[in-house]
Amino acid sequence: MRVESRLAFSLLALLSCPAQAGDGPGAYLSPSGAFSCDIPAGWNAFAEPDFAGQTVRIVGPDGPSGLYRAGIDVRWHEKGQPGFIPAAKALERWRAPDPRTGRSASAARPLRISGILARAFELVETRRLPLESLPALEEELHHYVAVLPRGEGYYVIRLSSSRESYLDYRKLFFDFLRSFKLSGTR
């Protein structure tokens, strides 16, 4: 039974994340059916299980330094999951300064996504990359982040890129948020 479940999950993941090519965006439906969105042209989407559920990752091009690939993560946080904290507290933690990484954040501003009031902000931090090997170099990263509440849970939608190229992705991120539709909403 367990092998069948893994096989079914793998098949569902493969069917739900075709490679995107061409000039226009591609439609994507999450494996759970909870949301749909448009994938930017040339980017690829896949779902990946993690400690608290499942994350949809949409991977774009390498950054100018070649150390960091731009990408969008869509993660659902549900009450009862390991490590769950309410959306307001999560927003507070995300935006808190961190002297180890030099993290700083902009003010959170209201934004409508799929007809629901969300909060969006920008975050900058420095990381040593690549994580897997030495020598690692410091890379300044930029994140556009949106926190979208849904019932007692919430989505965190984050576009990460190198600080060097983040302005190239601003329009792409907000276009992505405009295309993001939750099941049962318009």
Tab-separated table of C-alpha atoms in Angstrom:
chain	number	residue	atom	x	y	z
A	1	MET	CA	0.000	0.000	0.000
A	2	ARG	CA	2.798	2.394	0.860
A	3	VAL	CA	4.597	1.753	-2.447
A	4	GLU	CA	1.321	2.379	-4.297
A	5	SER	CA	0.911	5.720	-2.493
A	6	ARG	CA	4.425	6.812	-3.451
A	7	LEU	CA	3.864	5.711	-7.033
A	8	ALA	CA	0.560	7.604	-7.215
A	9	PHE	CA	2.174	10.730	-5.714
A	10	SER	CA	5.091	10.543	-8.183
A	11	LEU	CA	2.748	10.083	-11.131
A	12	LEU	CA	0.562	12.984	-9.992
A	13	ALA	CA	3.640	15.204	-9.571
A	14	LEU	CA	4.892	14.335	-13.058
A	15	LEU	CA	1.531	14.977	-14.659
A	16	SER	CA	1.061	18.298	-12.881
A	17	CYS	CA	4.395	19.857	-13.798
A	18	PRO	CA	5.086	19.704	-17.496
A	19	ALA	CA	8.156	21.521	-18.742
A	20	GLN	CA	7.367	25.048	-19.789
A	21	ALA	CA	8.712	26.312	-23.081
A	22	GLY	CA	7.814	28.861	-25.678
A	23	ASP	CA	7.166	32.568	-25.462
A	24	GLY	CA	4.054	32.715	-23.270
A	25	PRO	CA	3.331	31.604	-19.730
A	26	GLY	CA	2.019	28.130	-19.006
A	27	ALA	CA	-0.940	27.245	-16.809
A	28	TYR	CA	-0.144	25.215	-13.688
A	29	LEU	CA	-2.479	23.408	-11.278
A	30	SER	CA	-0.965	22.381	-7.937
A	31	PRO	CA	-0.954	18.623	-7.237
A	32	SER	CA	-3.444	19.190	-4.397
A	33	GLY	CA	-5.729	21.203	-6.693
A	34	ALA	CA	-5.712	24.016	-4.110
A	35	PHE	CA	-4.435	26.701	-6.485
A	36	SER	CA	-3.575	27.453	-10.078
A	37	CYS	CA	-1.235	30.032	-11.574
A	38	ASP	CA	0.645	30.990	-14.719
A	39	ILE	CA	4.267	29.863	-14.904
A	40	PRO	CA	6.621	32.358	-16.558
A	41	ALA	CA	7.936	31.293	-19.981
A	42	GLY	CA	11.094	29.201	-19.693
A	43	TRP	CA	10.548	28.435	-15.987
A	44	ASN	CA	9.779	24.932	-14.653
A	45	ALA	CA	7.488	23.904	-11.792
A	46	PHE	CA	7.534	20.877	-9.538
A	47	ALA	CA	6.074	19.901	-6.176
A	48	GLU	CA	8.396	18.738	-3.434
A	49	PRO	CA	7.478	17.229	-0.060
A	50	ASP	CA	9.121	18.829	2.963
A	51	PHE	CA	8.899	18.601	6.753
A	52	ALA	CA	5.563	20.416	6.945
A	53	GLY	CA	3.737	19.296	3.823
A	54	GLN	CA	4.409	20.185	0.238
A	55	THR	CA	6.088	23.122	-1.480
A	56	VAL	CA	5.644	24.042	-5.127
A	57	ARG	CA	8.893	25.309	-6.580
A	58	ILE	CA	9.062	27.237	-9.834
A	59	VAL	CA	12.638	27.469	-11.013
A	60	GLY	CA	13.922	30.182	-13.313
A	61	PRO	CA	17.284	31.195	-14.766
A	62	ASP	CA	20.649	31.409	-13.003
A	63	GLY	CA	21.612	34.765	-11.551
A	64	PRO	CA	24.439	36.836	-13.064
A	65	SER	CA	27.055	35.309	-10.727
A	66	GLY	CA	25.892	31.751	-11.470
A	67	LEU	CA	25.680	31.023	-7.731
A	68	TYR	CA	21.948	31.463	-7.298
A	69	ARG	CA	19.020	30.492	-9.510
A	70	ALA	CA	15.903	32.674	-9.350
A	71	GLY	CA	12.806	30.846	-8.182
A	72	ILE	CA	9.318	31.122	-6.756
A	73	ASP	CA	8.235	28.976	-3.795
A	74	VAL	CA	4.592	28.502	-2.849
A	75	ARG	CA	4.232	26.911	0.584
A	76	TRP	CA	0.983	26.189	2.443
A	77	HIS	CA	1.065	26.515	6.249
A	78	GLU	CA	-1.808	24.716	7.928
A	79	LYS	CA	-2.824	24.787	11.579
A	80	GLY	CA	-1.771	21.477	13.101
A	81	GLN	CA	1.318	21.052	10.887
A	82	PRO	CA	4.680	20.693	12.664
A	83	GLY	CA	6.113	24.110	13.466
A	84	PHE	CA	2.919	25.995	12.543
A	85	ILE	CA	2.728	29.590	13.711
A	86	PRO	CA	-0.125	31.998	12.895
A	87	ALA	CA	0.283	34.254	9.846
A	88	ALA	CA	0.753	37.487	11.854
A	89	LYS	CA	3.573	35.953	13.897
A	90	ALA	CA	5.154	34.452	10.762
A	91	LEU	CA	5.080	37.874	9.087
A	92	GLU	CA	6.758	39.354	12.163
A	93	ARG	CA	9.494	36.664	12.150
A	94	TRP	CA	10.155	36.986	8.415
A	95	ARG	CA	10.573	40.730	8.713
A	96	ALA	CA	12.744	40.675	11.866
A	97	PRO	CA	16.313	41.866	11.319
A	98	ASP	CA	19.029	39.197	11.584
A	99	PRO	CA	22.582	40.412	12.199
A	100	ARG	CA	24.093	37.048	11.090
A	101	THR	CA	22.732	37.389	7.547
A	102	GLY	CA	22.309	41.172	7.477
A	103	ARG	CA	18.589	40.581	6.842
A	104	SER	CA	16.428	43.675	6.519
A	105	ALA	CA	12.857	44.020	5.293
A	106	SER	CA	10.566	46.679	3.898
A	107	ALA	CA	7.242	47.538	5.492
A	108	ALA	CA	4.448	45.039	4.810
A	109	ARG	CA	1.823	46.536	2.525
A	110	PRO	CA	-1.670	45.304	1.679
A	111	LEU	CA	-2.254	43.558	-1.628
A	112	ARG	CA	-5.211	41.626	-3.088
A	113	ILE	CA	-4.445	38.132	-4.360
A	114	SER	CA	-7.286	35.980	-5.659
A	115	GLY	CA	-9.696	38.487	-4.091
A	116	ILE	CA	-8.192	38.048	-0.599
A	117	LEU	CA	-6.308	40.711	1.341
A	118	ALA	CA	-2.659	39.644	1.651
A	119	ARG	CA	0.515	41.330	2.881
A	120	ALA	CA	3.611	41.797	0.710
A	121	PHE	CA	7.119	42.952	1.550
A	122	GLU	CA	10.710	42.740	0.343
A	123	LEU	CA	13.599	41.137	2.173
A	124	VAL	CA	17.366	41.368	1.621
A	125	GLU	CA	19.960	39.050	3.185
A	126	THR	CA	23.472	37.758	2.570
A	127	ARG	CA	24.177	34.020	2.297
A	128	ARG	CA	27.297	31.975	1.716
A	129	LEU	CA	26.843	29.964	-1.492
A	130	PRO	CA	27.015	27.248	-2.629
A	131	LEU	CA	25.877	25.570	0.582
A	132	GLU	CA	27.108	22.102	-0.411
A	133	SER	CA	30.766	22.849	-1.068
A	134	LEU	CA	33.703	25.055	-0.269
A	135	PRO	CA	34.898	27.597	-1.050
A	136	ALA	CA	31.609	29.400	-0.540
A	137	LEU	CA	31.159	33.024	-1.549
A	138	GLU	CA	28.886	35.635	-0.047
A	139	GLU	CA	25.879	36.398	-2.249
A	140	GLU	CA	23.379	39.138	-1.493
A	141	LEU	CA	19.849	37.784	-2.057
A	142	HIS	CA	16.556	39.557	-2.550
A	143	HIS	CA	13.119	38.094	-1.807
A	144	TYR	CA	9.702	39.391	-2.782
A	145	VAL	CA	7.321	37.798	-0.247
A	146	ALA	CA	3.515	37.655	-0.037
A	147	VAL	CA	1.558	36.128	2.854
A	148	LEU	CA	-1.933	35.073	1.759
A	149	PRO	CA	-4.337	33.962	4.523
A	150	ARG	CA	-6.893	31.240	3.851
A	151	GLY	CA	-9.047	30.180	6.806
A	152	GLU	CA	-6.780	29.268	9.731
A	153	GLY	CA	-3.847	28.632	7.383
A	154	TYR	CA	-1.927	30.738	4.904
A	155	TYR	CA	0.296	30.603	1.840
A	156	VAL	CA	3.753	32.127	1.716
A	157	ILE	CA	4.644	32.978	-1.877
A	158	ARG	CA	8.251	34.016	-2.323
A	159	LEU	CA	10.350	34.968	-5.327
A	160	SER	CA	14.066	34.761	-4.543
A	161	SER	CA	16.876	36.050	-6.745
A	162	SER	CA	20.307	37.587	-6.482
A	163	ARG	CA	20.274	41.209	-5.364
A	164	GLU	CA	22.060	42.011	-8.606
A	165	SER	CA	19.063	40.937	-10.726
A	166	TYR	CA	16.028	41.430	-8.452
A	167	LEU	CA	14.598	44.407	-10.365
A	168	ASP	CA	14.350	42.185	-13.461
A	169	TYR	CA	11.840	40.020	-11.544
A	170	ARG	CA	9.589	42.640	-9.929
A	171	LYS	CA	6.990	42.728	-12.735
A	172	LEU	CA	7.203	38.943	-13.145
A	173	PHE	CA	6.393	38.420	-9.440
A	174	PHE	CA	3.379	40.728	-9.435
A	175	ASP	CA	2.123	39.204	-12.707
A	176	PHE	CA	2.481	35.794	-11.029
A	177	LEU	CA	0.449	36.999	-8.015
A	178	ARG	CA	-2.280	38.353	-10.338
A	179	SER	CA	-2.514	34.919	-11.997
A	180	PHE	CA	-2.575	33.043	-8.654
A	181	LYS	CA	-6.080	31.649	-8.078
A	182	LEU	CA	-7.247	29.642	-5.100
A	183	SER	CA	-9.783	26.891	-5.713
A	184	GLY	CA	-13.258	28.217	-5.054
A	185	THR	CA	-12.348	31.875	-5.765
A	186	ARG	CA	-12.540	33.968	-8.920
